[in-house]
Amino acid sequence: KAGVTQTPRYLIKTRGQQVTLSCSPISGHRSVSWYQQTPGQGLQFLFEYFSETQRNKGNFPGRFSGRQFSNSRSEMNVSTLELGDSALYLCASSLEPSVDTEAFFGQGTRLTVV
Amino acid sequence: LAKTTQPISMDSYEGQEVNITCSHNNIATNDYITWYQQFPSQGPRFIIQGYKTKVTNEVASLFIPADRKSSTLSLPRVSLSDTAVYYCLVVPWSGAGSYQLTFGKGTKLSVIP
C-alpha cells in the first residue's frame, strides 16, 4: 500500500512569507501528526489531528497552524516565516492516536527560508 | 513525560550484534517503550515496541527489565545498511486517545566494513 505522501519535497521561501505543506496519510489512517526536525533541536512535535480535530499541540508559536480534512489529509501552515523555521517537516500517520498503534512517517518537506 | 538517555554514538563492525541501551528512570506505569530508526533526509521508521520483558520481531529484540527503568535494543548481525540514528522513546498513554512522540537526541550507529 502507498505510504505517507508529503508535498512538496523541497521548498525555498523568503523571510516574511507564508507556506503551506501537505500530507496525505496512508489509506484508512485517521490520525496525523506533524514534527519539525532541525540539527540543533532535533525532532520536535508540532501538533496532532484526529477526525479533523486538533488533539494535541507542541510548544510552537501561533505562526504554526494546521488542519485536517474529512478525508484525513492534513495541511500545516507557517506564517511570517523566519530564518529559524528552516527545517525538515515530517508528517506521520497512524490508524488512530493510540499508544500501541505504529506511526508511519513520510519523507518530509525540506523548507529553506532565505 | 519520562526523559530518555542513550549514548550519542556507537561503532560496530559488520556481522556483530549491537546492543543500544536507553535509560528512562521516570517511566510511568502506563508508558510504553518504542524504538525508531532514521536514515538521513528520511522520516523515522518504527522498529519495535514493548511494555515489559522481551519482545522480538524480524528486525530486532527489545529487552526490558522488571523495573522498566531501562531498555536495550538488540540488532543481530548488523550490516552497513543499519547505519542510522536510533531513537528510544517513552510513549505515554493519556487515556484520551491522544499522544505525541517525544524524540531525544538518539544514538548514531555507524557500521564499519
mmCIF file of C-alpha atoms in Angstrom:
data_model
loop_
_atom_site.group_PDB
_atom_site.id
_atom_site.type_symbol
_atom_site.label_atom_id
_atom_site.label_comp_id
_atom_site.label_asym_id
_atom_site.label_seq_id
_atom_site.Cartn_x
_atom_site.Cartn_y
_atom_site.Cartn_z
ATOM 1 C CA LYS A 1 0.000 0.000 0.000
ATOM 2 C CA ALA A 2 1.095 3.593 -0.579
ATOM 3 C CA GLY A 3 2.953 5.258 2.252
ATOM 4 C CA VAL A 4 2.590 8.718 3.698
ATOM 5 C CA THR A 5 2.957 11.324 0.975
ATOM 6 C CA GLN A 6 4.246 14.793 1.694
ATOM 7 C CA THR A 7 4.301 17.597 -0.846
ATOM 8 C CA PRO A 8 6.287 19.426 -1.865
ATOM 9 C CA ARG A 9 9.567 17.659 -1.078
ATOM 10 C CA TYR A 10 11.610 20.845 -1.217
ATOM 11 C CA LEU A 11 10.668 24.472 -0.791
ATOM 12 C CA ILE A 12 12.550 27.760 -0.677
ATOM 13 C CA LYS A 13 10.797 30.774 0.773
ATOM 14 C CA THR A 14 11.743 34.303 1.756
ATOM 15 C CA ARG A 15 11.506 35.698 5.275
ATOM 16 C CA GLY A 16 8.070 37.100 5.979
ATOM 17 C CA GLN A 17 6.276 34.867 3.510
ATOM 18 C CA GLN A 18 3.917 32.103 4.463
ATOM 19 C CA VAL A 19 3.962 28.464 3.421
ATOM 20 C CA THR A 20 1.545 25.547 3.306
ATOM 21 C CA LEU A 21 2.719 21.952 3.466
ATOM 22 C CA SER A 22 0.539 18.983 2.612
ATOM 23 C CA CYS A 23 0.361 15.453 3.974
ATOM 24 C CA SER A 24 -1.664 12.530 2.638
ATOM 25 C CA PRO A 25 -1.806 9.720 5.209
ATOM 26 C CA ILE A 26 -1.913 6.024 4.481
ATOM 27 C CA SER A 27 -5.375 4.990 3.331
ATOM 28 C CA GLY A 28 -7.558 4.242 6.345
ATOM 29 C CA HIS A 29 -5.371 6.135 8.797
ATOM 30 C CA ARG A 30 -7.255 8.818 10.681
ATOM 31 C CA SER A 31 -4.527 10.267 12.905
ATOM 32 C CA VAL A 32 -1.956 12.692 11.519
ATOM 33 C CA SER A 33 0.908 14.292 13.426
ATOM 34 C CA TRP A 34 3.458 16.863 12.368
ATOM 35 C CA TYR A 35 7.076 17.213 13.502
ATOM 36 C CA GLN A 36 9.872 19.679 12.878
ATOM 37 C CA GLN A 37 13.455 18.438 12.640
ATOM 38 C CA THR A 38 16.466 20.734 12.854
ATOM 39 C CA PRO A 39 20.131 19.943 13.565
ATOM 40 C CA GLY A 40 20.034 21.968 16.760
ATOM 41 C CA GLN A 41 16.700 20.971 18.300
ATOM 42 C CA GLY A 42 16.228 17.531 16.796
ATOM 43 C CA LEU A 43 12.739 16.162 16.203
ATOM 44 C CA GLN A 44 10.050 18.227 17.857
ATOM 45 C CA PHE A 45 6.303 17.582 17.973
ATOM 46 C CA LEU A 46 4.150 20.272 16.382
ATOM 47 C CA PHE A 47 0.565 19.020 16.544
ATOM 48 C CA GLU A 48 -1.703 16.031 16.116
ATOM 49 C CA TYR A 49 -5.051 15.705 14.397
ATOM 50 C CA PHE A 50 -7.710 13.037 14.589
ATOM 51 C CA SER A 51 -11.098 13.211 12.901
ATOM 52 C CA GLU A 52 -10.498 16.806 11.832
ATOM 53 C CA THR A 53 -9.822 17.899 15.429
ATOM 54 C CA GLN A 54 -6.522 19.056 16.867
ATOM 55 C CA ARG A 55 -5.965 16.746 19.829
ATOM 56 C CA ASN A 56 -2.520 17.850 20.936
ATOM 57 C CA LYS A 57 -0.162 20.751 20.296
ATOM 58 C CA GLY A 58 3.544 21.174 20.897
ATOM 59 C CA ASN A 59 5.372 24.231 22.158
ATOM 60 C CA PHE A 60 5.463 26.294 18.980
ATOM 61 C CA PRO A 61 4.311 29.873 18.344
ATOM 62 C CA GLY A 62 0.926 30.627 16.861
ATOM 63 C CA ARG A 63 2.533 31.182 13.452
ATOM 64 C CA PHE A 64 2.409 27.413 13.117
ATOM 65 C CA SER A 65 -1.057 26.089 12.426
ATOM 66 C CA GLY A 66 -2.655 23.120 10.806
ATOM 67 C CA ARG A 67 -5.854 21.447 9.861
ATOM 68 C CA GLN A 68 -7.207 18.088 8.836
ATOM 69 C CA PHE A 69 -9.827 17.448 6.209
ATOM 70 C CA SER A 70 -12.641 14.908 6.185
ATOM 71 C CA ASN A 71 -10.534 12.541 4.039
ATOM 72 C CA SER A 72 -7.814 12.680 6.751
ATOM 73 C CA ARG A 73 -5.419 14.657 4.568
ATOM 74 C CA SER A 74 -3.685 17.363 6.552
ATOM 75 C CA GLU A 75 -2.011 20.664 5.901
ATOM 76 C CA MET A 76 0.228 22.776 8.065
ATOM 77 C CA ASN A 77 0.802 26.459 7.584
ATOM 78 C CA VAL A 78 3.611 28.666 8.773
ATOM 79 C CA SER A 79 3.051 32.407 8.523
ATOM 80 C CA THR A 80 5.601 35.224 8.666
ATOM 81 C CA LEU A 81 8.493 32.877 8.033
ATOM 82 C CA GLU A 82 11.724 33.321 9.973
ATOM 83 C CA LEU A 83 15.186 32.013 9.140
ATOM 84 C CA GLY A 84 14.899 29.652 12.097
ATOM 85 C CA ASP A 85 11.921 27.933 10.502
ATOM 86 C CA SER A 86 14.277 26.259 8.027
ATOM 87 C CA ALA A 87 13.868 22.588 8.788
ATOM 88 C CA LEU A 88 12.674 19.197 7.659
ATOM 89 C CA TYR A 89 8.945 18.974 8.358
ATOM 90 C CA LEU A 90 7.708 15.450 8.862
ATOM 91 C CA CYS A 91 4.204 14.097 8.857
ATOM 92 C CA ALA A 92 3.234 10.802 10.490
ATOM 93 C CA SER A 93 0.017 8.877 10.188
ATOM 94 C CA SER A 94 -1.488 6.087 12.244
ATOM 95 C CA LEU A 95 -4.781 4.241 12.344
ATOM 96 C CA GLU A 96 -5.741 6.067 15.493
ATOM 97 C CA PRO A 97 -3.976 8.047 18.223
ATOM 98 C CA SER A 98 -3.262 5.029 20.382
ATOM 99 C CA VAL A 99 -0.010 4.176 22.118
ATOM 100 C CA ASP A 100 0.077 0.706 20.606
ATOM 101 C CA THR A 101 -0.505 1.900 17.063
ATOM 102 C CA GLU A 102 2.554 2.269 14.879
ATOM 103 C CA ALA A 103 3.203 5.709 13.392
ATOM 104 C CA PHE A 104 4.339 5.819 9.770
ATOM 105 C CA PHE A 105 6.392 8.815 8.694
ATOM 106 C CA GLY A 106 6.617 10.449 5.302
ATOM 107 C CA GLN A 107 9.890 11.521 3.726
ATOM 108 C CA GLY A 108 9.305 15.096 4.773
ATOM 109 C CA THR A 109 9.333 18.541 3.232
ATOM 110 C CA ARG A 110 12.654 20.347 3.360
ATOM 111 C CA LEU A 111 11.881 24.050 3.902
ATOM 112 C CA THR A 112 14.613 26.622 3.447
ATOM 113 C CA VAL A 113 13.935 30.220 4.456
ATOM 114 C CA VAL A 114 16.270 32.816 2.959
ATOM 115 C CA LEU B 1 6.958 12.788 30.073
ATOM 116 C CA ALA B 2 9.789 10.462 31.072
ATOM 117 C CA LYS B 3 13.183 11.650 29.863
ATOM 118 C CA THR B 4 15.349 9.179 27.961
ATOM 119 C CA THR B 5 19.133 8.943 27.940
ATOM 120 C CA GLN B 6 21.068 6.936 25.363
ATOM 121 C CA PRO B 7 24.638 7.021 24.021
ATOM 122 C CA ILE B 8 25.271 9.702 21.425
ATOM 123 C CA SER B 9 27.126 7.359 19.091
ATOM 124 C CA MET B 10 28.287 3.776 18.666
ATOM 125 C CA ASP B 11 30.512 1.995 16.194
ATOM 126 C CA SER B 12 30.237 -1.660 15.232
ATOM 127 C CA TYR B 13 31.735 -3.998 12.669
ATOM 128 C CA GLU B 14 29.560 -5.738 10.152
ATOM 129 C CA GLY B 15 28.172 -9.049 11.326
ATOM 130 C CA GLN B 16 28.312 -8.182 15.016
ATOM 131 C CA GLU B 17 25.368 -7.928 17.382
ATOM 132 C CA VAL B 18 24.714 -4.378 18.552
ATOM 133 C CA ASN B 19 23.037 -3.511 21.836
ATOM 134 C CA ILE B 20 21.871 0.056 22.466
ATOM 135 C CA THR B 21 20.752 0.777 25.999
ATOM 136 C CA CYS B 22 18.334 3.528 26.920
ATOM 137 C CA SER B 23 17.701 4.853 30.413
ATOM 138 C CA HIS B 24 14.230 6.096 31.390
ATOM 139 C CA ASN B 25 14.209 6.353 35.175
ATOM 140 C CA ASN B 26 10.925 8.250 35.457
ATOM 141 C CA ILE B 27 8.848 5.937 33.303
ATOM 142 C CA ALA B 28 5.195 5.837 34.342
ATOM 143 C CA THR B 29 3.023 2.773 34.794
ATOM 144 C CA ASN B 30 1.146 3.247 31.518
ATOM 145 C CA ASP B 31 4.150 4.205 29.396
ATOM 146 C CA TYR B 32 5.358 2.052 26.517
ATOM 147 C CA ILE B 33 8.931 1.905 25.194
ATOM 148 C CA THR B 34 9.331 2.377 21.468
ATOM 149 C CA TRP B 35 12.347 2.478 19.177
ATOM 150 C CA TYR B 36 12.597 4.231 15.828
ATOM 151 C CA GLN B 37 15.314 4.226 13.168
ATOM 152 C CA GLN B 38 16.097 7.193 10.940
ATOM 153 C CA PHE B 39 18.268 7.446 7.860
ATOM 154 C CA PRO B 40 19.499 10.875 6.644
ATOM 155 C CA SER B 41 16.807 13.004 4.995
ATOM 156 C CA GLN B 42 14.107 10.425 5.678
ATOM 157 C CA GLY B 43 11.370 10.148 8.243
ATOM 158 C CA PRO B 44 11.827 7.831 11.245
ATOM 159 C CA ARG B 45 10.759 4.224 10.882
ATOM 160 C CA PHE B 46 9.213 2.166 13.671
ATOM 161 C CA ILE B 47 11.402 -0.734 14.788
ATOM 162 C CA ILE B 48 9.885 -2.262 17.884
ATOM 163 C CA GLN B 49 7.749 -1.511 20.919
ATOM 164 C CA GLY B 50 7.306 -3.178 24.281
ATOM 165 C CA TYR B 51 5.954 -2.786 27.783
ATOM 166 C CA LYS B 52 7.953 -5.326 29.771
ATOM 167 C CA THR B 53 10.184 -8.427 29.478
ATOM 168 C CA LYS B 54 11.268 -9.274 25.945
ATOM 169 C CA VAL B 55 9.817 -8.524 22.547
ATOM 170 C CA THR B 56 11.232 -9.854 19.293
ATOM 171 C CA ASN B 57 10.354 -9.225 15.671
ATOM 172 C CA GLU B 58 12.067 -9.902 12.362
ATOM 173 C CA VAL B 59 14.314 -6.866 12.754
ATOM 174 C CA ALA B 60 15.289 -6.564 16.407
ATOM 175 C CA SER B 61 14.755 -7.591 20.010
ATOM 176 C CA LEU B 62 13.824 -5.365 22.899
ATOM 177 C CA PHE B 63 14.763 -6.275 26.455
ATOM 178 C CA ILE B 64 13.028 -4.528 29.338
ATOM 179 C CA PRO B 65 13.937 -5.424 32.943
ATOM 180 C CA ALA B 66 11.305 -5.766 35.646
ATOM 181 C CA ASP B 67 11.779 -2.220 36.989
ATOM 182 C CA ARG B 68 11.377 -0.832 33.435
ATOM 183 C CA LYS B 69 13.902 1.941 34.145
ATOM 184 C CA SER B 70 15.959 0.988 31.141
ATOM 185 C CA SER B 71 15.624 -0.930 27.903
ATOM 186 C CA THR B 72 18.033 -2.452 25.410
ATOM 187 C CA LEU B 73 17.545 -2.616 21.678
ATOM 188 C CA SER B 74 19.420 -5.548 20.175
ATOM 189 C CA LEU B 75 20.237 -5.672 16.468
ATOM 190 C CA PRO B 76 21.562 -9.071 15.387
ATOM 191 C CA ARG B 77 24.386 -9.262 12.854
ATOM 192 C CA VAL B 78 24.345 -5.653 11.647
ATOM 193 C CA SER B 79 25.165 -4.687 8.075
ATOM 194 C CA LEU B 80 26.273 -1.407 6.506
ATOM 195 C CA SER B 81 22.627 -0.585 5.792
ATOM 196 C CA ASP B 82 21.945 -0.465 9.540
ATOM 197 C CA THR B 83 23.982 2.731 9.799
ATOM 198 C CA ALA B 84 21.394 5.202 11.085
ATOM 199 C CA VAL B 85 20.214 7.130 14.119
ATOM 200 C CA TYR B 86 18.229 5.072 16.615
ATOM 201 C CA TYR B 87 15.752 6.771 18.918
ATOM 202 C CA CYS B 88 14.411 5.418 22.167
ATOM 203 C CA LEU B 89 11.015 6.874 23.089
ATOM 204 C CA VAL B 90 8.746 6.558 26.071
ATOM 205 C CA VAL B 91 5.208 6.869 24.795
ATOM 206 C CA PRO B 92 2.566 7.808 27.356
ATOM 207 C CA TRP B 93 -0.972 6.640 27.176
ATOM 208 C CA SER B 94 -3.034 9.669 28.026
ATOM 209 C CA GLY B 95 -6.272 7.762 28.145
ATOM 210 C CA ALA B 96 -7.910 10.387 25.980
ATOM 211 C CA GLY B 97 -6.841 8.805 22.745
ATOM 212 C CA SER B 98 -4.223 11.429 22.072
ATOM 213 C CA TYR B 99 -0.475 11.054 22.196
ATOM 214 C CA GLN B 100 2.694 12.582 20.894
ATOM 215 C CA LEU B 101 6.106 11.136 20.192
ATOM 216 C CA THR B 102 8.913 12.850 22.096
ATOM 217 C CA PHE B 103 12.270 12.238 20.441
ATOM 218 C CA GLY B 104 15.591 12.686 22.209
ATOM 219 C CA LYS B 105 18.976 13.062 20.547
ATOM 220 C CA GLY B 106 19.161 9.427 19.524
ATOM 221 C CA THR B 107 22.167 7.160 19.049
ATOM 222 C CA LYS B 108 24.098 7.428 15.813
ATOM 223 C CA LEU B 109 25.161 3.900 14.905
ATOM 224 C CA SER B 110 27.986 3.571 12.406
ATOM 225 C CA VAL B 111 28.606 0.112 10.962
ATOM 226 C CA ILE B 112 32.138 -0.410 9.751
ATOM 227 C CA PRO B 113 33.035 -2.873 6.963
#
